[in-house]
XYZ file of C-alpha atoms in Angstrom:
654
model
C -0.134 0.342 0.035
C 1.658 3.382 -0.817
C 2.129 5.554 2.611
C 1.359 8.520 1.134
C -1.792 8.037 0.329
C -4.743 8.707 2.261
C -8.582 7.744 1.940
C -11.338 10.044 3.206
C -14.863 9.258 4.203
C -17.273 11.493 4.195
C -19.436 12.924 6.948
C -21.860 15.067 5.344
C -22.217 16.211 1.689
C -23.945 18.259 -0.762
C -24.167 18.724 -4.714
C -23.926 21.113 -7.131
C -23.822 19.998 -10.693
C -20.451 18.260 -11.317
C -18.842 19.081 -8.360
C -19.588 17.421 -4.487
C -18.505 19.209 -1.546
C -17.639 16.826 1.201
C -17.171 17.259 5.139
C -14.748 14.543 6.055
C -15.393 11.882 8.841
C -13.329 12.363 11.580
C -11.522 15.246 10.202
C -12.647 18.503 10.303
C -11.797 19.090 6.342
C -13.701 20.522 3.604
C -13.268 19.219 0.384
C -14.481 19.125 -3.513
C -15.231 16.443 -5.903
C -15.308 17.030 -9.494
C -17.788 14.460 -10.805
C -16.040 15.103 -14.907
C -12.273 14.848 -13.961
C -12.453 12.937 -10.501
C -10.395 15.101 -9.120
C -10.166 15.743 -4.874
C -9.613 19.225 -3.790
C -9.039 19.932 -0.489
C -10.916 23.395 0.335
C -10.145 24.334 4.102
C -10.671 23.096 8.280
C -14.233 23.740 9.211
C -13.675 25.920 12.445
C -13.786 22.983 15.317
C -17.003 24.241 17.293
C -18.853 23.786 13.568
C -17.207 19.974 12.973
C -18.173 19.023 16.583
C -22.205 20.300 16.031
C -22.458 19.902 12.174
C -25.898 18.538 11.381
C -26.241 18.871 7.631
C -24.698 21.421 4.715
C -25.944 23.109 1.481
C -24.471 24.121 -1.400
C -26.881 27.891 -2.447
C -25.345 30.445 -5.162
C -21.895 30.194 -4.712
C -21.931 29.488 -1.235
C -21.632 26.726 1.481
C -23.887 26.996 4.413
C -24.127 24.677 7.796
C -26.735 23.338 10.066
C -25.782 22.832 13.366
C -27.012 21.340 16.652
C -29.387 23.912 18.219
C -27.752 27.343 20.435
C -24.828 26.392 18.216
C -22.849 29.420 16.074
C -24.560 28.660 12.037
C -21.427 29.372 8.872
C -21.497 29.770 5.831
C -18.087 29.157 3.488
C -17.773 31.836 0.225
C -16.607 29.540 -2.682
C -15.479 32.247 -4.213
C -13.914 34.609 -1.302
C -12.472 31.029 0.521
C -13.873 32.794 2.881
C -16.357 31.867 6.599
C -19.132 33.636 7.590
C -20.988 33.264 10.496
C -24.962 33.868 10.193
C -27.950 33.932 11.803
C -30.359 31.746 10.269
C -30.317 29.111 8.111
C -33.931 29.085 6.876
C -32.460 27.924 3.232
C -31.250 24.683 3.987
C -32.706 21.843 3.148
C -32.303 18.514 5.981
C -30.750 15.408 4.151
C -32.206 12.314 5.671
C -29.470 9.421 5.955
C -30.835 5.956 4.167
C -29.632 2.742 5.929
C -27.911 0.040 3.832
C -27.825 -3.400 4.193
C -24.652 -3.548 1.981
C -22.008 -2.375 4.335
C -22.217 1.326 3.250
C -20.724 4.073 5.643
C -22.029 6.604 3.634
C -25.739 7.259 1.957
C -27.413 10.138 0.987
C -29.602 11.985 -1.218
C -27.954 14.337 -2.946
C -31.398 15.227 -5.507
C -34.479 13.954 -6.865
C -32.354 11.995 -8.798
C -28.626 11.075 -7.889
C -27.936 8.888 -5.011
C -24.359 9.649 -3.051
C -23.046 6.274 -1.314
C -19.453 4.899 0.060
C -17.809 1.696 1.085
C -15.532 0.405 3.249
C -12.929 0.579 0.230
C -12.779 3.949 0.764
C -14.714 4.838 -2.901
C -17.925 6.979 -3.538
C -20.681 6.240 -6.227
C -23.009 8.913 -7.540
C -25.321 6.102 -9.070
C -23.121 3.975 -10.953
C -20.235 6.769 -11.564
C -17.165 5.245 -9.229
C -14.852 7.491 -7.402
C -12.093 6.721 -4.992
C -12.013 9.421 -2.392
C -7.951 8.709 -2.215
C -5.607 11.880 -1.524
C -2.161 12.984 -0.936
C -1.401 12.656 2.825
C 0.919 15.585 2.816
C -1.547 17.652 1.376
C -3.830 16.879 4.610
C -1.090 18.084 6.484
C -0.295 20.873 4.882
C -3.741 22.484 4.968
C -4.318 21.304 8.614
C -0.883 22.968 9.329
C -1.996 26.253 7.906
C -4.932 26.830 10.528
C -2.100 25.697 13.310
C -3.718 22.288 13.698
C -2.415 19.416 14.493
C -2.219 16.200 12.427
C -5.782 14.209 11.826
C -6.890 12.548 14.529
C -4.255 13.958 17.392
C -6.382 14.057 20.276
C -9.308 12.859 17.965
C -11.051 8.776 18.163
C -10.677 7.394 14.937
C -11.823 3.611 14.517
C -10.263 1.289 12.496
C -11.684 0.337 9.216
C -13.066 3.330 8.306
C -11.231 6.192 7.100
C -7.688 4.485 8.837
C -6.329 1.462 9.138
C -3.410 0.349 10.892
C -1.243 1.009 7.726
C -2.371 4.669 7.158
C -2.367 5.516 10.417
C 1.513 4.472 10.617
C 2.001 6.389 7.304
C 0.592 9.566 8.500
C 1.356 9.947 11.988
C 4.795 8.280 12.953
C 6.725 10.829 11.107
C 5.779 13.143 13.610
C 7.960 14.821 15.694
C 6.673 18.390 17.286
C 3.185 17.861 18.431
C 3.214 15.543 21.006
C 2.108 18.097 24.002
C 4.958 18.464 26.981
C 3.454 21.481 28.644
C 3.458 20.734 32.473
C 0.347 20.845 34.521
C -0.406 21.544 38.109
C -3.528 19.223 38.821
C -2.488 17.283 41.816
C -1.497 21.197 43.060
C -5.052 22.354 42.559
C -6.586 19.240 43.831
C -4.692 20.014 47.126
C -5.063 23.897 47.355
C -8.864 22.727 46.811
C -8.414 20.498 50.014
C -6.765 23.683 52.074
C -9.617 25.744 51.078
C -11.815 23.623 52.479
C -9.941 22.291 55.516
C -8.437 25.361 56.963
C -5.746 25.585 60.248
C -9.231 26.399 62.543
C -11.113 23.261 61.568
C -8.561 20.597 61.082
C -9.795 17.606 63.509
C -6.183 18.391 65.248
C -7.440 21.980 65.755
C -10.631 20.912 67.134
C -8.630 18.089 69.218
C -6.400 20.762 70.716
C -8.750 22.974 71.849
C -11.049 20.503 73.065
C -7.842 19.380 75.466
C -7.185 23.028 76.519
C -10.786 23.440 77.161
C -10.578 20.197 79.720
C -7.203 21.540 81.161
C -8.969 24.662 82.081
C -11.515 22.685 84.257
C -8.981 20.787 85.656
C -7.440 23.715 86.700
C -10.634 25.178 88.385
C -11.205 21.746 90.142
C -7.383 22.288 90.865
C -8.356 25.259 92.957
C -11.282 23.740 94.539
C -8.912 20.846 95.801
C -6.743 23.229 97.223
C -9.141 24.965 99.285
C -10.645 22.221 100.523
C -7.558 20.832 101.679
C -6.968 24.388 103.384
C -10.553 23.680 105.067
C -10.596 20.248 105.587
C -13.405 19.134 103.563
C -11.824 16.225 102.296
C -14.887 14.719 100.811
C -14.968 17.677 98.640
C -11.215 17.254 97.795
C -11.634 13.504 96.637
C -14.569 14.066 94.537
C -12.129 17.346 92.780
C -9.350 14.383 92.661
C -11.457 11.903 91.105
C -12.393 14.482 88.049
C -8.903 15.338 87.698
C -7.996 11.641 87.432
C -11.372 10.828 84.860
C -9.883 14.036 82.908
C -6.129 12.933 82.600
C -7.840 9.744 81.000
C -9.546 11.380 78.210
C -6.646 13.625 77.814
C -4.781 10.465 77.281
C -7.389 9.544 74.154
C -6.996 12.774 72.730
C -3.664 12.407 72.786
C -3.226 9.454 71.085
C -5.724 11.520 67.986
C -2.741 14.293 67.276
C 1.111 14.968 66.960
C 2.791 15.883 69.903
C 5.728 13.767 72.472
C 3.494 11.071 73.340
C 6.120 9.691 75.581
C 6.653 12.772 77.419
C 2.664 13.400 77.601
C 2.034 10.202 79.598
C 4.757 10.402 81.909
C 3.712 14.184 82.518
C -0.309 12.795 82.856
C 1.755 9.675 85.002
C 2.996 11.875 87.376
C -0.340 13.922 88.225
C -2.146 10.935 88.684
C 0.525 9.705 91.418
C -0.308 12.817 93.242
C -3.623 12.189 92.909
C -2.888 8.805 94.354
C -0.637 10.188 97.519
C -2.672 12.835 98.529
C -5.991 10.319 98.547
C -3.412 7.752 100.744
C -2.923 11.044 102.682
C -6.561 11.891 103.559
C -7.345 7.824 103.984
C -4.664 7.508 106.359
C -5.407 10.692 108.064
C -2.110 11.552 107.625
C -0.399 14.893 108.121
C -0.770 17.487 104.739
C 1.761 19.919 103.479
C -0.819 22.072 101.355
C 2.625 24.280 100.122
C 4.054 21.261 98.566
C 1.235 19.657 96.991
C -0.232 23.364 95.178
C 3.248 23.360 94.342
C 3.562 19.661 92.585
C 0.198 19.519 91.113
C 0.513 23.522 89.295
C 3.764 22.937 88.090
C 3.089 19.140 86.661
C -0.831 20.687 85.380
C 1.563 23.656 83.891
C 3.820 20.868 82.189
C 0.891 18.935 80.660
C -0.371 22.537 79.194
C 2.763 23.705 77.645
C 2.662 19.822 75.232
C -1.006 20.517 74.551
C 0.016 24.646 73.482
C 2.858 22.736 71.575
C 0.538 20.654 69.127
C 0.589 21.658 65.852
C -3.204 21.484 63.952
C -1.933 20.016 60.723
C -4.241 19.075 58.093
C -3.803 14.748 58.451
C -4.317 13.104 55.005
C -3.709 9.536 54.248
C -3.709 8.099 50.806
C -5.448 4.835 50.210
C -4.266 3.360 46.665
C -4.949 -0.148 46.598
C -2.566 -1.446 43.121
C 0.643 0.383 42.602
C 0.230 0.746 39.160
C -2.236 2.974 40.060
C -0.646 5.079 41.746
C -0.259 7.903 39.484
C -3.973 9.355 40.166
C -2.921 10.346 43.243
C 1.015 11.054 43.091
C 0.923 14.672 42.370
C -1.907 15.206 45.158
C 0.645 13.663 47.512
C 4.020 15.734 46.395
C 1.974 18.613 46.908
C 1.241 17.734 50.704
C 4.223 16.615 51.510
C 5.546 19.971 50.429
C 3.291 21.439 53.070
C 4.319 22.104 56.548
C 1.344 21.907 57.147
C 0.232 18.815 56.701
C 0.578 15.302 58.013
C 0.632 12.948 55.237
C 0.787 8.683 55.315
C 0.377 6.766 52.281
C -1.129 3.200 53.021
C -2.087 0.968 50.270
C -4.813 -1.646 51.222
C -5.070 -5.256 50.457
C -7.420 -6.406 48.375
C -9.143 -9.492 46.856
C -8.788 -10.890 43.471
C -12.739 -12.732 42.356
C -13.967 -15.901 41.642
C -16.331 -16.310 38.702
C -19.252 -16.571 41.146
C -18.126 -13.494 43.054
C -16.561 -15.029 46.028
C -13.178 -13.444 47.372
C -10.270 -15.465 46.032
C -6.817 -14.462 46.512
C -6.357 -11.409 48.889
C -3.350 -9.166 47.505
C -1.291 -6.372 48.722
C 0.961 -4.342 46.666
C 3.131 -2.051 49.469
C 6.529 -3.408 48.687
C 5.483 -2.262 45.333
C 5.104 1.290 45.460
C 8.093 3.877 44.293
C 10.887 3.964 46.848
C 10.156 7.696 47.490
C 6.761 6.632 49.052
C 7.413 6.107 52.934
C 4.328 3.360 53.030
C 2.412 2.820 55.919
C 1.303 -0.814 56.891
C -2.691 -1.092 56.995
C -2.542 -3.473 59.608
C -0.701 -0.755 62.053
C -4.227 1.590 61.619
C -5.707 1.718 65.020
C -9.318 2.187 64.120
C -10.225 2.352 67.554
C -7.944 6.040 67.836
C -7.590 7.074 63.870
C -9.158 10.270 63.238
C -7.751 12.329 59.688
C -9.320 15.230 58.147
C -8.909 13.495 54.490
C -8.934 9.965 53.245
C -7.608 10.049 49.342
C -9.420 6.874 47.270
C -8.907 5.787 43.518
C -10.844 2.701 43.576
C -15.015 4.152 43.609
C -16.683 0.824 43.747
C -16.190 -0.956 47.268
C -18.239 -4.466 46.677
C -19.657 -4.046 43.099
C -16.190 -4.877 41.228
C -16.724 -8.541 39.325
C -13.261 -8.864 39.704
C -11.842 -7.582 42.661
C -12.950 -6.056 46.083
C -10.704 -3.956 47.845
C -11.349 -5.579 51.629
C -14.417 -4.474 53.306
C -12.295 -2.829 56.213
C -11.789 -0.307 53.834
C -15.520 0.802 51.804
C -16.307 3.888 52.529
C -18.836 3.634 54.751
C -16.028 2.171 57.189
C -13.390 4.941 56.563
C -16.288 7.112 57.794
C -14.878 5.770 61.456
C -11.457 7.450 61.251
C -12.241 10.418 59.118
C -14.280 13.630 58.180
C -14.045 13.571 54.642
C -13.340 11.261 52.201
C -11.593 12.763 48.618
C -12.163 10.456 45.130
C -9.688 10.626 42.303
C -10.315 8.454 39.760
C -7.480 6.178 38.538
C -8.224 6.429 34.377
C -9.114 9.217 32.429
C -12.346 9.492 30.602
C -12.527 10.089 26.888
C -14.115 13.367 26.094
C -17.426 12.782 24.418
C -18.913 15.696 22.784
C -22.222 17.790 23.972
C -25.277 15.542 24.508
C -23.763 11.664 23.719
C -26.311 9.610 24.549
C -23.799 6.322 24.231
C -21.073 8.659 26.252
C -24.062 9.183 29.060
C -24.696 6.049 29.491
C -20.878 4.882 29.873
C -20.339 7.760 32.199
C -23.564 6.742 34.138
C -21.848 3.232 35.650
C -18.923 5.666 37.084
C -21.218 8.263 38.232
C -22.944 6.213 40.400
C -20.515 3.947 42.182
C -20.465 4.365 46.098
C -16.863 6.702 45.053
C -18.770 9.480 43.625
C -21.781 8.936 45.794
C -20.641 8.729 48.899
C -17.786 11.103 48.635
C -17.810 14.432 49.862
C -15.059 15.544 47.158
C -14.864 14.276 43.712
C -12.176 15.663 41.196
C -12.397 14.893 37.915
C -10.499 15.682 34.371
C -12.667 18.474 32.816
C -15.563 20.635 33.474
C -17.210 18.597 30.054
C -16.894 15.577 32.175
C -18.168 16.904 35.637
C -21.265 18.001 33.557
C -21.973 14.914 32.300
C -21.651 13.338 36.148
C -24.030 16.277 37.552
C -26.383 15.134 34.815
C -26.351 11.726 35.562
C -26.406 12.171 39.325
C -29.281 14.529 39.117
C -31.319 12.098 36.822
C -30.881 9.446 39.305
C -31.408 11.505 42.862
C -33.926 14.232 41.179
C -33.602 17.576 40.491
C -33.372 19.393 43.773
C -30.036 17.423 44.407
C -28.333 19.407 41.381
C -26.933 22.160 43.481
C -25.006 19.388 45.768
C -23.496 17.357 43.143
C -22.281 20.776 41.661
C -20.997 22.040 45.091
C -18.383 18.699 45.926
C -17.528 17.678 41.958
C -14.593 19.677 41.083
C -12.805 19.926 37.547
C -9.018 20.608 38.376
C -7.474 17.942 36.165
C -6.369 14.531 36.099
C -2.914 13.617 38.210
C -2.708 11.429 35.917
C -1.589 13.838 33.263
C 0.900 16.030 35.721
C 2.892 12.149 35.726
C 3.166 11.841 32.844
C 4.294 15.016 31.493
C 6.931 14.867 34.724
C 7.999 11.828 33.026
C 8.177 13.208 29.502
C 10.017 16.342 30.744
C 12.735 14.503 32.576
C 15.473 11.164 30.995
C 13.086 8.181 31.048
C 14.793 5.120 32.771
C 14.276 2.743 30.534
C 14.695 -1.031 30.967
C 17.780 -2.536 28.988
C 15.282 -5.469 27.110
C 13.446 -2.110 25.989
C 16.070 -0.040 24.771
C 17.327 -3.105 22.498
C 14.463 -3.464 20.837
C 13.541 0.349 20.923
C 16.599 1.416 18.118
C 17.876 -0.326 15.112
C 20.608 -2.213 13.709
C 21.663 1.558 12.070
C 20.964 2.667 15.989
C 18.404 4.703 14.668
C 15.219 5.346 16.938
C 12.083 3.366 16.423
C 8.597 4.765 16.907
C 6.712 3.140 19.569
C 3.099 2.320 18.948
C 1.339 1.455 22.674
C -1.237 -1.515 22.313
C -3.977 -0.586 24.739
C -6.163 -3.662 25.667
C -9.110 -3.238 27.793
C -11.275 -5.576 29.968
C -14.687 -4.034 28.997
C -13.561 -4.353 25.096
C -12.700 -7.948 25.642
C -15.560 -8.835 27.376
C -17.830 -7.260 24.807
C -16.586 -9.566 21.848
C -13.862 -11.971 24.045
C -13.006 -14.469 21.279
C -12.787 -12.544 17.960
C -11.181 -9.935 21.406
C -8.146 -12.837 21.583
C -8.217 -13.081 17.586
C -7.227 -9.698 16.664
C -4.550 -9.423 19.935
C -2.445 -11.911 17.875
C -3.511 -10.298 14.177
C -1.753 -7.110 15.871
C 0.954 -9.070 17.285
C 1.492 -10.064 14.195
C 1.438 -7.103 12.120
C 4.190 -5.566 14.015
C 6.670 -8.537 13.850
C 6.843 -7.285 10.701
C 7.083 -3.652 10.666
C 10.959 -2.327 10.474
C 9.959 1.478 11.618
C 8.228 0.663 14.516
C 8.086 -1.708 17.749
C 4.559 -2.371 19.405
C 4.717 -1.763 23.234
C 1.520 -3.880 24.732
C -0.041 -2.803 28.065
C -2.522 -5.243 28.912
C -4.954 -3.889 31.447
C -3.208 -4.693 34.487
C -6.276 -6.973 35.571
C -6.776 -8.712 32.273
C -6.365 -12.704 33.379
C -7.732 -12.124 36.752
C -10.340 -11.023 34.553
C -10.341 -14.054 32.154
C -10.165 -16.332 34.719
C -12.911 -15.133 36.962
C -15.227 -14.295 33.416
C -14.093 -16.207 30.700
C -12.291 -19.277 31.943
C -12.786 -21.532 28.952
C -10.676 -18.926 27.046
C -7.545 -18.490 29.199
C -5.722 -20.811 27.921
C -5.778 -19.219 24.459
C -4.735 -15.836 26.505
C -1.372 -17.631 28.055
C -0.801 -19.000 24.239
C -0.545 -15.813 22.860
C 1.598 -14.446 25.286
C 3.656 -16.873 25.753
C 4.316 -16.715 21.700
C 4.950 -13.056 21.979
C 7.615 -13.411 24.838
C 8.902 -16.009 22.230
C 9.688 -14.111 19.052
C 10.674 -11.583 21.105
C 9.173 -9.039 18.932
C 7.913 -6.313 20.450
C 7.578 -5.061 24.243
C 5.795 -6.812 26.895
C 4.781 -4.263 29.888
C 3.262 -5.723 33.081
C 5.300 -3.046 35.331
C 3.670 -0.956 37.830
C 4.074 1.921 35.801
C 1.778 3.013 33.305
C 3.186 6.215 32.539
C 6.109 5.147 31.392
C 4.768 3.580 28.346
C 2.412 6.480 27.082
C 5.024 8.656 27.825
C 7.398 7.275 25.216
C 4.562 6.644 22.979
C 3.899 8.232 19.246
C 1.073 6.204 18.397
C -1.767 5.059 20.752
C -3.410 2.091 19.442
C -6.276 -0.331 21.039
C -9.349 -0.502 23.047
C -11.821 2.631 24.036
C -10.679 3.896 27.389
C -7.414 2.985 29.401
C -4.483 4.142 27.735
C -6.242 5.883 24.953
C -7.722 8.900 26.675
C -4.601 9.612 28.550
C -2.648 9.656 25.227
C -5.580 11.955 23.903
C -4.576 13.900 26.837
C -1.042 14.412 25.669
C -1.881 14.972 22.175
C -0.670 11.522 21.367
C -2.626 10.230 18.056
C -5.175 7.760 18.372
C -6.561 4.828 16.598
C -9.383 2.535 17.879
C -8.853 -1.218 16.824
C -12.009 -2.581 15.372
C -11.881 -6.718 16.507
C -13.719 -7.973 13.064
C -11.117 -6.283 10.977
C -8.024 -7.724 10.467
C -5.156 -6.568 9.314
C -2.822 -9.446 8.348
C -4.947 -12.671 8.580
């Protein structure tokens, strides 16, 4: 196949005597086809807002008019002047009907009473019986896009295999790119941390509240101490004993509070025990009718209580945070927030990975897994076994697993479901371990997909939800309002924030630093001449596998075989970290075939197989991301890596 040529599919079209004017599918290109000469001419790029909301187009007296979705800006293009004009109304526009076809045609429109425009999967269009190939030089496509400072086609835009581009076409267009992948640093984690600090400042942290309770308790004990001294002076020993009993109970309460805040606990316990010993001593003197040295008692009690007061006054009212990831490979969903938190001297921060269970096909718990040892060396891991459920209190717990018991593949340990976390925290904050693909407005399919995530425990029960964009926030809010009623809209709006994904922070940090790659990766990334190959990141997801399991395994094998014969690029296969667990639990009859595919891939050594905990490294070095929707695809979109969605029924080799 000629890799300098690209096939264009049509999104919308209109007709003028001997010329068809077309808008390309999945690329915002406007082009014309002369029926007499069969020549294709690129005209211009559609404005992005027009392209995303376009409903239909019409030729009218030397201009092209475009009908868009309701509330969007209408446009027309003046052909002679080669100029775009925004218009207020489109009363002369005609709506064209799309005609379904049983011949697997991608596109079919009635242009006039007598002419029908169709297009097939081969990229050919037909006007009645006239066959016209929509083939155009890739350099021309690139030239007109760059004229408008736009990226090459499908950069950051979803394209499905077997339509405008197949795998071969995509390599032709995108593997020569050198400057369009974003390296701009983001500060999403910092924005999320600042949001937390604005919600919980030093005057309403748990440590501040506890410190105030301890100070109030000490004030009461100081007054009781005065009653003790006065009662001893006047030999009202019953009143003295009552005052000491109250202060003894107060010391026990102080100890309980002290274990919930950051203070020198050993020194504090010693002072509390010293005070209790004084109480025991005076009680002994009273009970045994021994002489009492009131001045010595006053000095000893006052000095000891003063030491306790001094320690309490030094309590730092830091905001206390525990990050509770469960899989090391998903740590990037929290990492940049953690980095901002540990840089804040007003924060007490811990990272406590939680254990999780793999599930059997019947939903019962199987193996328990703990990945604490797999986290980066610079992360000081706090063991969940050391968590004191009776005394621990923290301001915020960050989670990235929203499912609790409702995941079919795994379950975090029930102790760490959100309902149980409420025992030890005021607030739960949730940020997803994934990035959503950005849908267009009012996309019914996207609504149904996002509904699955928006109604999880992590969203419904959390106090703060941090999402990647205003667009995704609007979808979440709409779903939740539809389910729980219009009167709840303000509630959801108030607790969902769009500050960007911390996962993007991590990838861009890697891209802007020297990437430490395994030796076996480096051996595959360079040709015999020492030239660096392009990296095609292959993303296989659980959702796509479950939807069409057997075909998906054949597709994976086909993709591996396709890239085994490529000299200019190398395949980096990154399956979902729970893929094998999923197959074992839900498609056990296919596990042997899946393992055979992996074994053959490793044996032939034709590409890279990445099942490490570091997902970001793979995305950071990718030149093209290919595979299933979700997972690494939207991450790649966010940093403008071109993407191509694989089609399980479309094989490139077999």
